[in-house]
Amino acid sequence: MKNSRLFEILYLLMEHQELTARWLAEKLEVSQRTIYRDLDALSASGIPVYCQKGKGGGIRLMEQFQMDRSLLDENEQEELLTALKSFHTIKAMDSSALLSRLSALFQKKPTDWLEVDFGSWDGHAREKQYFELCKEAILSCHTLHFTYYNSNSQKSSRTVEPLCLYYKGGGWYLKAYCLQKEDYRMFRLNRILKLTVTEETFLPGKTFETDFSKEHPDQPPAISLTLLFSHRAAYRIMDAFLPEEIEENEDGSFLVRTCYPPGQWSLGFLLSFGKDVQVLEPEWMKKELAKEAEAVANLYSPA
């Protein structure tokens, strides 16, 4: 405990340059007498710490003192601090103390050139709660049980061995080994309901040959779509499609050639553009979309 406190005092002095014994005592929840004994111990071990009494005095380190930081060059130090700040921002780990210590060790002031927030704009409380539960289960090797809705709105009950949390395409996914399917699956966090960490544990470090690029193995293969969008949908097109899939026409409209899995999700996505999208190919998708649009119109037609 004492050694840990000595390191804490050293890091605090490196970070703040000058402190008082009273401030250190309150910060570390010990007496001022204990702080002075710790300072004597630091001095005896070769750390150039000194105290100046009176007005304007305080506890300091000699200006030439710095800990060995030669293992990492300047760029590596910056990258490490940026990575830790990202983890701290998304609350994947409590790295505030580590950030403070490494900033002091590298003699760098924290910069705010990067802010990372993987949450949705509406701050979905359930998704944040599930993120914490998944992290807990992954680190403790406990299975998870939940209800899941896939992109075809099929409901199922799953028990999984969680592997990691994965961020892609604007959403969080859980990579896991599904005990029902006896294979790996990816589950989008916002489609999970009634998530619980079970008492059952599993052995970590299993090695399986698997292809995680198949994000939705239960779905049929994707189909090629040719879509024509009006200029009013420009911002959404940039959000939803890759640059190489988009071709801007002279009249301001956009031609998009892409691939999507068939099913209710694709129909709903295209319908969300209203009259600003026209399916050019394939022919059967045009008919499916027209049928779906008619069903929507019938919901609001007079009885």
PDB file of N, CA and C in Angstrom, residues 3-4 66 130 140 239 241 269 292 298:
ATOM      1  N   ASN A   3       4.052   1.549  -1.078  1.00  0.00           N
ATOM      2  CA  ASN A   3       4.714   1.709  -2.373  1.00  0.00           C
ATOM      3  C   ASN A   3       3.776   2.305  -3.410  1.00  0.00           C
ATOM      4  N   SER A   4       2.518   1.845  -3.401  1.00  0.00           N
ATOM      5  CA  SER A   4       1.529   2.375  -4.328  1.00  0.00           C
ATOM      6  C   SER A   4       1.322   3.864  -4.083  1.00  0.00           C
ATOM      7  N   GLN A  66      13.166  13.450 -14.815  1.00  0.00           N
ATOM      8  CA  GLN A  66      12.156  12.821 -15.652  1.00  0.00           C
ATOM      9  C   GLN A  66      12.371  11.312 -15.611  1.00  0.00           C
ATOM     10  N   TYR A 130     -26.505  -2.301 -22.068  1.00  0.00           N
ATOM     11  CA  TYR A 130     -26.120  -3.594 -22.635  1.00  0.00           C
ATOM     12  C   TYR A 130     -24.634  -3.649 -22.973  1.00  0.00           C
ATOM     13  N   SER A 140     -15.333 -11.602 -17.672  1.00  0.00           N
ATOM     14  CA  SER A 140     -15.481 -12.624 -16.629  1.00  0.00           C
ATOM     15  C   SER A 140     -15.774 -14.010 -17.193  1.00  0.00           C
ATOM     16  N   ASP A 239     -24.501   9.224 -46.599  1.00  0.00           N
ATOM     17  CA  ASP A 239     -24.465   8.468 -45.351  1.00  0.00           C
ATOM     18  C   ASP A 239     -24.560   6.961 -45.588  1.00  0.00           C
ATOM     19  N   PHE A 241     -24.254   4.992 -48.630  1.00  0.00           N
ATOM     20  CA  PHE A 241     -23.575   4.239 -49.681  1.00  0.00           C
ATOM     21  C   PHE A 241     -22.100   4.630 -49.784  1.00  0.00           C
ATOM     22  N   PHE A 269     -36.082   0.252 -45.889  1.00  0.00           N
ATOM     23  CA  PHE A 269     -35.041   1.254 -46.108  1.00  0.00           C
ATOM     24  C   PHE A 269     -35.342   2.081 -47.352  1.00  0.00           C
ATOM     25  N   GLU A 292     -45.536  -2.919 -51.484  1.00  0.00           N
ATOM     26  CA  GLU A 292     -45.372  -2.448 -50.111  1.00  0.00           C
ATOM     27  C   GLU A 292     -45.880  -1.016 -49.960  1.00  0.00           C
ATOM     28  N   ASN A 298     -52.798   2.174 -48.161  1.00  0.00           N
ATOM     29  CA  ASN A 298     -54.095   1.672 -47.738  1.00  0.00           C
ATOM     30  C   ASN A 298     -54.332   1.887 -46.245  1.00  0.00           C
TER      31      ASN A 298
END
